[in-house]
Amino acid sequence: MTRNAVAADDGRLDVNDVEGENEWTRLARKHWGSTVKSRKIKNEVVKNEIWDVLDNEGFQFRSLLILENLQLLESYLWPGYNDASTNHHVILIALIATVKNRENLQVWGRYNLLRRIDLLQLTQADVFATDGERFSSLFRRVLSMSLDSSLTVTIRTHILSFLICAFQSLDNGLVRKECAPLVSISIWQNLASEAARERKFEDHPQSKKAWRAAARKFDTADESSQAKLRFDRAWLYSLLLDFIGRLKESSTGGWERSRRTSDTAVDGILDHLVYCERFLEFLTDLESQLPTRRYVNTLIKDLNLLALIKLSPMFNDAGDGLFRDLFALLRHFVYFPVDDNSGVQHSQVQSYEEHCAGLARLQRVSLKNFKEKLTILALSNYAAIDKKEELEAHLSTLSDGELRTLAGLLGFRTRYPPASNVEVGRELLLAILLSAYERRRTFRQTMRDLSILPTETALYEPSLLRNEHYDGSRSLAVPKLNLQYLTVGDFLWRSFVLYRCESFFAIRKEMEEIIKRLQPQEMQLSDKVRFDGFSRMAIPIPKPAIVEAAPPKVGRDKPAFVRAEIGLDVSKLAESVRREWESLRQDDVVYLLAVDPKENSQSLTNGHAAHATNRDFGIRFLRAAEVEQVLDEDGRVIRDVSVETANGFMRRPRLRRLLVKLDTAAYNSDIARKCEGQSDVYEQINLIVRRKGRENNFKKVLETIQRLASSDIPVPGWLQDVFLGYGDPTGATYTKLSNRIDELDFRDTFLDWKHLVECLPDRVIEPTRNQQPNITPPYILHGINTTNLEAPRPSKKRRREEIEDPGPIQKTLKVSTYQPPNTGPYPTDAPKTNQIRFTPVQVDAIISGSQPGLTVIVGPPGTGKTDVATQIINNIYHDFPSQRTLLIAHSNQALNQLFQKITNLDIDERHLLRLGHGEEDLETDVSYSKHGRVESFLDNRGHYLAEVDRLAANFDAPGAHGNSCETAGYFNSVYVVPAWSKFWDHANMPDTSGSDIISSFPFHRYFSNAPQPLFAPDISKESALYVAKGCQRHVERIFTELEDIRPFEILRTSRDKANYLLIKEARIIAMTSTHAAIRRQEIADLGFHYDNVIMEEAAQITEIENFIPLALQNPKDGQLPLQRAVLCGDHLQNSPIVQNLAFRQFANLEQSMFLRFVRLGVPTINLDQQGRARPSIAELYRWRYPKLENLPNVLTEIEYLRANAGFRYEYQLIDVSDYKGTGESQPTPHYFQNLGEAEYAVALYQYMRLLGYPASKISIMTTYSGQRALIRDVLGHRCARNRLFGLPRLVTTVDKYQGEQNDYIILSLVRTTRVGYLRDMRRLTVALSRARLGLYVLGRRAVFERCYELREAFAKLFDRPNQLLLTTGEMFPADRSLGAEVEATEMTGVEHLGQYVFEMTKAKIESLKAGGKALPAIEETPETMKVERDDEGFDEKAAAVEREIEDIDVVT
């Protein structure tokens, strides 16, 4: 790509680019637009009107993006492709495909190369079968062009990008079929010698079998097939040789020079550099996945590629930092400690032994062949020769010829094909030997040495800044989260690097924004800095005082800790801001900055350059510190200080002191720097900055990843292969596990026999022996482990012989029942039972989740995946009393929803525990936090001890038996247990009658307050025994509870009680994924263990946060005792949120474990019936879920059949034009707002409230946080204190509203120039699926109807009028049926709707005046606390309305 092309990449598209008059839109309308009847491909059009134009402008990304938006690929290039297509045609397909990949759009999926535009009605499987041959033809031609030296380097770079995309998509069957032969064992034909290959066979004997099979395949193939096989085994080798030849091209300053000059020669060298960077990315991708690495790594090592790169002019050019970083990444993977054949990670001991074995071989060869010159080397210990300098000194005694001979004897390649232009001289031979035998740092050591606390140097590291300006034109030197990982350690290393980069990126952005807000200025006549602005997240400070620096620990060179004290002047802060600073908790990270305004003039005017430095923003130094305590001016801890008042007024604090622990590594460097005569960093600190809690947890998370990587904590054995992406994707499901359970009690899962039969339609349901047909619940299913077993898969040989499928192993399912135990005579003893009539697919999910193994549940909107998860938890709780279950969710909101449903089940609340800071938002009567649970235990203690006193009165037993849990236990053993024993001895006698049981019952007095009669007068013996057993269970539960409470009497500190609760008492523990990552070490060190993990909204959690809850305990006997993992989510809805574009798109950091498992082919259970939305609204997103049906409730319940009062339609897209000449705006970068849509949304909300819609039933949702703030502002002005309106239930963004729902949703799409991130269909799916009864979408139709990816999503919205249609004469709720015809009034714009609402409001007020009625109270909603009124911001109409409202108050 040329310099000019790169410069053009900065522009983004707007609606005029794809709808206005330009050469590309005219070309589209002429040849492949919707009005074109025949879209037959014309080679002259492809060559002259597309290719030549793109070529002349240097293939600018903007033009390619316009063509992609104009559907060139889907509508013209791919449908017209055949074997006779020109090379230009093929390259254009590859170009547009890479643009799709770069824009994070599907390339191989539904809108892809594998699908004809006229085959949209076919299933994906049919399309693949139809287009497989054609796709293979295309791919082979692309492979040939990748080796075509006649093509320009720019074109070959684009082709290489296409191949990178392909090798990253091996989950697609057709792509995998084409890519696999290119990296198979046949590429070992290109090794330096037969001896080199034989050595590999000796190391891995199974490889020889694969080699022979490949040879047989070649020998038995026909001539054309042999030609294909020869190409396959030579393709990668040829690419490598071509790359080696390019390495001598020096970039002469590379990228930076190309920005400063228009020299064509420099542009050409830059093109070579960009190609080589892409090639290193390609090799890194091959090395980072075991199926592609297995044979490729051997070939790369055989070619001595790393040594050749390191000696190349390109590597040693000072301006090519990216190339060197890419080389370091490739080197990391080439030498990663893993067995290429088996995928087993080498331990540190194994790696060192392998290193020593290599040195031993070097010594033997040296002693045998160069005894005179290398005797010292041969007799030295390993530690004396495994360092580069020492080994080079030994080898320097050899001549060039002897070095060549030594390298050959050691098995290294010493000859290269002439085409590679490699001269094997002394320098190269030394580099080969040194790189092979020097001791390399392990990835664990690298992770350990990387700082997890930022400094100005770390934040502005060039490699990190390079990621910030990612536009897709260049590669990046960061690891990718792939479909597969080499080992668990490899996954943790990649996650650590990416999480650290993403965290530092966010920190840097916040620091820069805060400094801009503070407006630092240099004070005249002094060196001090004055801050003219304000930020609630920062306070100017004097220099911190170093209080204590502890000596280093043994073996360390940095202090054990460094404590400092910082004074905070809070006298001028608002009360709310001061309290935020006082609420800093222990271990919170704060940032100490030395700000120098003399150096930030560039950043404070027109932004920063492409590679800004810390000094561009005035950040001279930055140090991180951890809070220990917040003290008042008298040195008292803030939380212990009572509020001081004087004359009835609260005293205003002036000073707060912060005790912090400094970053010891940075402090050590700073002291060394000071000793060298440089300035003291801490003397220049003048600002302290804090961050919001959830965004500032990075340190704990990074420490957790570090510890996991260094501790060799494994994934459970049954899950490891699936987690890494190898082997059978079904291998972790319960049908494939040996410990699957044959018999399970499903309790209240099934409501009746009919429900049971309906839920297992492919099974023959039979009662067990001695059971009558149509038995009643609860049901025990027998033989459940074979209900979903797949038939044994025949061997490859038998499959080739087309053996018939033997069919299912067993279809009969035995069912038994039992009489549920009597739980006691009191109403509170009655168990809570499930009332949900689960669907067949939901039952499949419950069965799978109740069994050991991995269960992946895909829950489209409204399909009840949370109800399924709670029933799984309920079954596990009762069927496995000794097991403990961990509940994980991404957000507190999702976790609380799940937890609240669990509290409604038959689960003892003493076994429930909610960890983290979101517990206070639980809408429950009791607290489920650690301390809340402890208090609950102690409260229950008093209740149960009172019951013991009542029992003592029953026996007339003297003494204080209810004094403590201990005395209660003695009372139970002395009085209660003997009484029950005597009673049962008498009751179980053969001749005892019901009346005898009543007369001998010893607890009549105690149960006198139970519902009477306890025993019916004419009760049978069996019924009497049943009642007595219930009474016994009630009494036994009292003493069981007291026995569980007893440790809380003994333990003294609150911390000990809380920890005991966690590790001993709680059986269902809930926490967010972030809390698990932060507290992992603390929880594991307590000895916490669990057997099951259930993750809600798992598709919204990053993969590392998915992984940490699986390893929240320490191994037992080398294995984690985890038995079940249930992942509930929907990969077609929102993904994890990642701020940085480079990490999101290039590194795939937004990948969740849930999505990766789906891509790998792990069996999923897809819930298929929704019960949330009207069927018509569900149609808006049904295209994403072709099998989604409706539950009976949405077809029969009156609220779904009734129309929305005042609206012609239940859903509508309202085309909002520019308001006051403005559409979307962007006050700050990426902070999008649209005043017209904000006013329209609020006016629509006011209209609904005037018709009587409850505020709690309405939510306003938008796609950008800037618009959310604007809507809240407008609501605050017009509605907050107005009792006619109040505030809606919630104003939120699409990203924050997944998992939520409301009856009526007003959705603002904001954008008016381009689609923006809604082009990601996952977000749009969330946006369209939150409403139950009414959805009103505000947006610009012209923008969204041109987006091909969103066509199906908007099709039904576009079928209805563009302007809002309102009906008159209706109030909420309406009597009109949904489909009834009715006259409607069209609102022509926001001004029209605003005037309409204003007139309605006046009429409402007049009506209230005339009737003498009082205004309704403001309805309390969650939004009420978020929006504050701004009196100065009300417009004149709103003020007039409020004055009239005040008049009504006076009258009434």
Coordinates of N, CA, C and O in Angstrom, one line a residue, residues 1250-1359:
L1250 N -49.4 10.9 29.1 CA -50.7 11.6 29.1 C -51.8 10.6 28.8 O -53.0 10.9 29.2
L1251 N -51.6 9.6 28.1 CA -52.6 8.6 27.8 C -52.8 7.6 28.9 O -53.6 6.7 28.9
G1252 N -51.9 7.6 30.0 CA -52.1 6.8 31.1 C -51.1 5.6 31.2 O -51.2 4.7 32.1
Y1253 N -50.1 5.5 30.3 CA -49.1 4.5 30.3 C -48.3 4.6 31.6 O -47.8 5.8 31.9
P1254 N -48.1 3.6 32.4 CA -47.3 3.7 33.6 C -45.8 4.0 33.2 O -45.3 3.4 32.3
A1255 N -45.2 4.9 34.0 CA -43.8 5.2 33.7 C -42.9 4.0 33.8 O -41.9 3.9 33.1
S1256 N -43.3 3.1 34.8 CA -42.4 2.0 35.0 C -42.5 1.0 33.8 O -41.6 0.1 33.8
K1257 N -43.4 1.1 32.9 CA -43.6 0.2 31.8 C -42.9 0.8 30.5 O -42.9 0.2 29.5
I1258 N -42.2 1.9 30.7 CA -41.6 2.6 29.5 C -40.1 2.7 29.8 O -39.7 3.2 30.8
S1259 N -39.3 2.3 28.8 CA -37.8 2.6 28.9 C -37.4 3.2 27.6 O -37.9 3.0 26.5
I1260 N -36.4 4.1 27.7 CA -35.8 4.8 26.5 C -34.4 4.2 26.4 O -33.6 4.2 27.3
M1261 N -34.1 3.7 25.2 CA -32.9 3.1 24.9 C -32.2 3.8 23.7 O -32.9 4.2 22.8
T1262 N -30.9 3.8 23.8 CA -30.2 4.5 22.7 C -28.9 3.7 22.4 O -28.5 2.9 23.2
T1263 N -28.2 4.0 21.3 CA -27.0 3.3 20.9 C -25.7 3.9 21.4 O -24.7 3.3 21.2
Y1264 N -25.8 5.1 21.9 CA -24.6 5.8 22.3 C -24.8 6.5 23.7 O -25.8 7.0 24.0
S1265 N -23.7 6.5 24.5 CA -23.8 7.0 25.8 C -24.0 8.6 25.8 O -24.6 9.1 26.7
G1266 N -23.5 9.2 24.7 CA -23.7 10.6 24.6 C -25.2 11.0 24.4 O -25.7 11.9 25.0
Q1267 N -25.9 10.1 23.6 CA -27.3 10.4 23.4 C -28.1 10.1 24.7 O -29.0 10.7 25.0
R1268 N -27.6 9.1 25.5 CA -28.2 8.8 26.8 C -28.2 10.0 27.7 O -29.2 10.4 28.3
A1269 N -27.0 10.6 27.7 CA -26.8 11.8 28.6 C -27.7 13.0 28.1 O -28.3 13.7 28.9
L1270 N -27.9 13.1 26.8 CA -28.7 14.2 26.2 C -30.2 13.9 26.5 O -30.9 14.8 26.9
I1271 N -30.6 12.7 26.4 CA -32.0 12.4 26.7 C -32.3 12.6 28.2 O -33.4 13.1 28.5
R1272 N -31.4 12.2 29.0 CA -31.6 12.4 30.4 C -31.7 13.9 30.7 O -32.5 14.4 31.6
D1273 N -30.9 14.7 30.0 CA -30.9 16.1 30.2 C -32.3 16.7 29.8 O -32.8 17.5 30.5
V1274 N -32.8 16.3 28.7 CA -34.1 16.8 28.2 C -35.2 16.3 29.1 O -36.1 17.1 29.5
L1275 N -35.1 15.1 29.6 CA -36.1 14.6 30.6 C -36.0 15.4 31.9 O -37.0 15.7 32.5
G1276 N -34.8 15.7 32.3 CA -34.7 16.5 33.5 C -35.3 17.9 33.4 O -35.9 18.4 34.3
H1277 N -35.2 18.4 32.1 CA -35.8 19.7 31.9 C -37.3 19.7 31.8 O -38.0 20.6 32.3
R1278 N -37.9 18.6 31.2 CA -39.3 18.6 30.9 C -40.1 17.7 31.8 O -41.3 18.0 31.9
C1279 N -39.6 16.7 32.4 CA -40.4 15.7 33.0 C -40.1 15.4 34.5 O -41.0 14.9 35.2
A1280 N -38.9 15.6 34.9 CA -38.4 15.1 36.2 C -39.3 15.5 37.4 O -39.7 14.6 38.2
R1281 N -39.6 16.7 37.5 CA -40.4 17.2 38.6 C -41.9 17.4 38.3 O -42.7 17.9 39.0
N1282 N -42.3 17.1 37.1 CA -43.6 17.3 36.6 C -44.4 16.0 36.9 O -44.2 15.0 36.4
R1283 N -45.5 16.2 37.7 CA -46.2 15.0 38.2 C -47.1 14.4 37.1 O -47.6 13.4 37.3
L1284 N -47.3 15.1 36.0 CA -48.0 14.5 34.9 C -47.1 13.5 34.2 O -47.6 12.6 33.6
F1285 N -45.8 13.6 34.3 CA -44.9 12.8 33.5 C -44.0 11.9 34.4 O -44.0 10.7 34.3
G1286 N -43.2 12.6 35.2 CA -42.2 11.8 36.0 C -41.1 11.3 35.0 O -41.0 11.8 33.9
L1287 N -40.4 10.3 35.4 CA -39.4 9.7 34.6 C -39.7 8.3 34.2 O -40.3 7.6 34.9
P1288 N -39.2 7.9 33.0 CA -39.4 6.5 32.6 C -38.6 5.5 33.5 O -37.8 6.0 34.4
R1289 N -38.9 4.2 33.4 CA -38.2 3.3 34.2 C -36.7 3.4 34.1 O -36.0 3.3 35.1
L1290 N -36.2 3.5 32.9 CA -34.8 3.6 32.6 C -34.4 4.3 31.3 O -35.2 4.2 30.4
V1291 N -33.4 5.0 31.4 CA -32.7 5.6 30.1 C -31.4 5.0 30.1 O -30.5 5.2 30.9
T1292 N -31.1 4.2 29.0 CA -29.9 3.4 29.0 C -29.4 3.2 27.6 O -30.1 3.6 26.6
T1293 N -28.3 2.5 27.5 CA -27.7 2.2 26.2 C -28.0 0.7 25.8 O -28.3 -0.1 26.7
V1294 N -27.9 0.4 24.6 CA -28.1 -1.0 24.1 C -27.2 -1.9 24.8 O -27.6 -3.0 25.3
D1295 N -25.9 -1.5 25.0 CA -24.9 -2.4 25.6 C -25.3 -2.7 27.0 O -24.9 -3.8 27.5
K1296 N -25.9 -1.8 27.7 CA -26.2 -2.0 29.2 C -27.6 -2.7 29.4 O -27.9 -3.1 30.5
Y1297 N -28.3 -2.9 28.3 CA -29.7 -3.4 28.5 C -29.9 -4.8 28.1 O -31.0 -5.3 28.2
Q1298 N -28.9 -5.5 27.7 CA -29.0 -7.0 27.4 C -29.5 -7.7 28.7 O -28.9 -7.5 29.8
G1299 N -30.4 -8.6 28.5 CA -30.9 -9.4 29.6 C -32.1 -8.7 30.3 O -32.8 -9.3 31.2
E1300 N -32.4 -7.4 29.9 CA -33.5 -6.6 30.5 C -34.6 -6.6 29.5 O -34.5 -6.9 28.3
Q1301 N -35.8 -6.2 29.9 CA -37.0 -6.0 29.1 C -37.9 -5.0 29.7 O -37.8 -4.7 30.9
N1302 N -38.8 -4.5 28.9 CA -39.9 -3.7 29.4 C -41.0 -3.8 28.4 O -40.9 -4.2 27.2
D1303 N -42.2 -3.3 28.8 CA -43.4 -3.4 27.9 C -43.2 -2.5 26.7 O -43.5 -2.9 25.6
Y1304 N -42.7 -1.3 26.9 CA -42.6 -0.4 25.8 C -41.2 0.2 25.7 O -40.7 0.7 26.7
I1305 N -40.7 0.2 24.6 CA -39.3 0.7 24.4 C -39.3 1.8 23.3 O -39.9 1.6 22.2
I1306 N -38.7 2.9 23.6 CA -38.4 4.0 22.6 C -36.9 3.9 22.4 O -36.1 4.1 23.3
L1307 N -36.6 3.6 21.1 CA -35.2 3.4 20.7 C -34.7 4.5 19.8 O -35.2 4.7 18.7
S1308 N -33.6 5.1 20.2 CA -32.9 6.2 19.4 C -31.7 5.6 18.8 O -30.8 5.2 19.5
L1309 N -31.6 5.6 17.4 CA -30.4 5.1 16.7 C -29.3 6.1 16.5 O -28.2 5.7 16.1
V1310 N -29.6 7.4 16.6 CA -28.7 8.5 16.7 C -28.0 8.9 15.3 O -28.1 10.0 14.9
R1311 N -27.4 7.9 14.6 CA -26.6 8.2 13.5 C -27.4 8.7 12.3 O -28.4 8.1 12.0
T1312 N -26.9 9.7 11.6 CA -27.5 10.2 10.4 C -26.6 10.3 9.2 O -27.0 10.7 8.1
T1313 N -25.3 9.9 9.4 CA -24.4 9.9 8.2 C -23.9 8.5 7.8 O -23.7 8.3 6.7
R1314 N -23.8 7.7 8.8 CA -23.4 6.3 8.6 C -23.9 5.4 9.7 O -24.3 5.9 10.7
V1315 N -24.0 4.1 9.4 CA -24.6 3.2 10.4 C -23.9 3.1 11.7 O -24.5 3.0 12.7
G1316 N -22.6 3.2 11.7 CA -21.8 3.1 12.9 C -21.7 1.7 13.4 O -21.9 0.7 12.6
Y1317 N -21.6 1.5 14.7 CA -21.4 0.1 15.2 C -22.6 -0.7 15.2 O -22.6 -1.9 15.4
L1318 N -23.8 -0.2 14.8 CA -25.0 -1.0 14.7 C -24.9 -1.9 13.5 O -25.7 -2.8 13.3
R1319 N -23.9 -1.7 12.7 CA -23.6 -2.6 11.6 C -23.2 -4.0 12.1 O -23.3 -5.0 11.5
D1320 N -22.8 -4.0 13.4 CA -22.6 -5.3 14.1 C -24.0 -5.8 14.5 O -24.7 -5.2 15.4
M1321 N -24.5 -6.8 13.8 CA -25.8 -7.3 14.0 C -26.2 -7.7 15.4 O -27.3 -7.8 15.8
R1322 N -25.1 -8.0 16.2 CA -25.4 -8.5 17.5 C -26.0 -7.4 18.4 O -27.0 -7.6 19.2
R1323 N -25.5 -6.2 18.2 CA -26.1 -5.1 19.0 C -27.5 -4.7 18.5 O -28.4 -4.4 19.3
L1324 N -27.7 -4.8 17.2 CA -29.1 -4.5 16.7 C -30.1 -5.6 17.2 O -31.2 -5.3 17.5
T1325 N -29.6 -6.8 17.3 CA -30.5 -7.9 17.8 C -31.0 -7.6 19.2 O -32.1 -7.7 19.6
V1326 N -30.0 -7.1 20.0 CA -30.4 -6.7 21.4 C -31.4 -5.5 21.4 O -32.4 -5.5 22.1
A1327 N -31.1 -4.5 20.5 CA -31.9 -3.4 20.5 C -33.4 -3.7 20.1 O -34.3 -3.1 20.7
L1328 N -33.6 -4.6 19.2 CA -34.9 -4.9 18.7 C -35.7 -5.9 19.5 O -36.9 -6.1 19.3
S1329 N -35.0 -6.5 20.5 CA -35.6 -7.6 21.3 C -35.9 -7.3 22.7 O -36.2 -8.2 23.5
R1330 N -35.9 -6.0 23.1 CA -36.1 -5.7 24.5 C -37.6 -5.4 24.8 O -38.0 -5.4 26.0
A1331 N -38.4 -5.1 23.8 CA -39.8 -4.7 24.0 C -40.7 -5.9 24.0 O -40.6 -6.8 23.2
R1332 N -41.7 -5.8 24.9 CA -42.7 -6.9 25.0 C -43.9 -6.5 24.1 O -44.4 -7.3 23.4
L1333 N -44.4 -5.2 24.3 CA -45.7 -4.9 23.7 C -45.6 -3.8 22.6 O -46.4 -3.7 21.7
G1334 N -44.6 -2.9 22.7 CA -44.4 -1.8 21.8 C -43.0 -1.4 21.6 O -42.3 -1.2 22.6
L1335 N -42.6 -1.1 20.3 CA -41.3 -0.7 20.0 C -41.4 0.4 19.0 O -41.9 0.3 17.9
Y1336 N -40.8 1.6 19.4 CA -40.8 2.7 18.5 C -39.4 3.2 18.3 O -38.7 3.7 19.2
V1337 N -38.9 3.1 17.0 CA -37.5 3.3 16.7 C -37.4 4.6 16.0 O -38.1 4.9 15.0
L1338 N -36.5 5.4 16.5 CA -36.2 6.8 15.9 C -34.9 6.7 15.2 O -33.8 6.3 15.8
G1339 N -34.9 7.0 13.9 CA -33.6 6.9 13.1 C -33.8 7.5 11.8 O -34.8 8.1 11.4
R1340 N -32.7 7.5 11.0 CA -32.7 8.0 9.7 C -32.8 6.9 8.7 O -31.8 6.1 8.5
R1341 N -33.9 6.7 8.1 CA -34.2 5.6 7.2 C -33.1 5.5 6.1 O -32.6 4.4 5.8
A1342 N -32.8 6.6 5.5 CA -31.9 6.5 4.3 C -30.5 5.9 4.7 O -29.9 5.3 3.8
V1343 N -30.1 6.0 5.9 CA -28.8 5.5 6.3 C -28.9 4.0 6.5 O -28.0 3.3 6.0
F1344 N -29.9 3.5 7.1 CA -30.0 2.1 7.5 C -30.5 1.2 6.3 O -30.1 0.0 6.3
E1345 N -31.2 1.7 5.4 CA -31.7 0.8 4.3 C -30.7 0.5 3.3 O -30.8 -0.4 2.5
R1346 N -29.5 1.3 3.3 CA -28.4 1.0 2.4 C -27.5 -0.1 2.9 O -26.6 -0.5 2.2
C1347 N -27.6 -0.5 4.2 CA -26.7 -1.4 4.8 C -27.1 -2.8 4.5 O -28.2 -3.3 4.9
Y1348 N -26.3 -3.6 3.8 CA -26.7 -4.9 3.3 C -26.9 -5.8 4.5 O -27.8 -6.6 4.6
E1349 N -26.0 -5.8 5.5 CA -26.0 -6.7 6.6 C -27.3 -6.5 7.4 O -27.8 -7.5 8.0
L1350 N -27.9 -5.3 7.4 CA -29.1 -5.0 8.2 C -30.4 -5.1 7.4 O -31.4 -4.8 8.0
R1351 N -30.3 -5.5 6.2 CA -31.5 -5.5 5.4 C -32.6 -6.3 5.9 O -33.8 -5.8 6.0
E1352 N -32.3 -7.5 6.4 CA -33.4 -8.4 6.9 C -33.9 -7.8 8.2 O -35.1 -8.0 8.5
A1353 N -33.1 -7.2 9.0 CA -33.5 -6.7 10.3 C -34.5 -5.5 10.1 O -35.4 -5.4 10.9
F1354 N -34.3 -4.7 9.1 CA -35.1 -3.5 9.0 C -36.2 -3.7 8.0 O -37.0 -2.8 7.8
A1355 N -36.3 -4.9 7.3 CA -37.2 -5.1 6.2 C -38.7 -4.8 6.7 O -39.4 -4.1 6.1
K1356 N -39.0 -5.4 7.8 CA -40.4 -5.2 8.3 C -40.7 -3.8 8.9 O -41.8 -3.3 8.8
L1357 N -39.6 -3.2 9.4 CA -39.8 -1.8 9.8 C -40.0 -0.9 8.6 O -40.8 0.1 8.7
F1358 N -39.3 -1.2 7.5 CA -39.5 -0.3 6.3 C -40.8 -0.6 5.6 O -41.2 0.3 4.8
D1359 N -41.5 -1.7 6.0 CA -42.8 -1.9 5.3 C -43.9 -1.0 5.8 O -44.9 -0.9 5.2

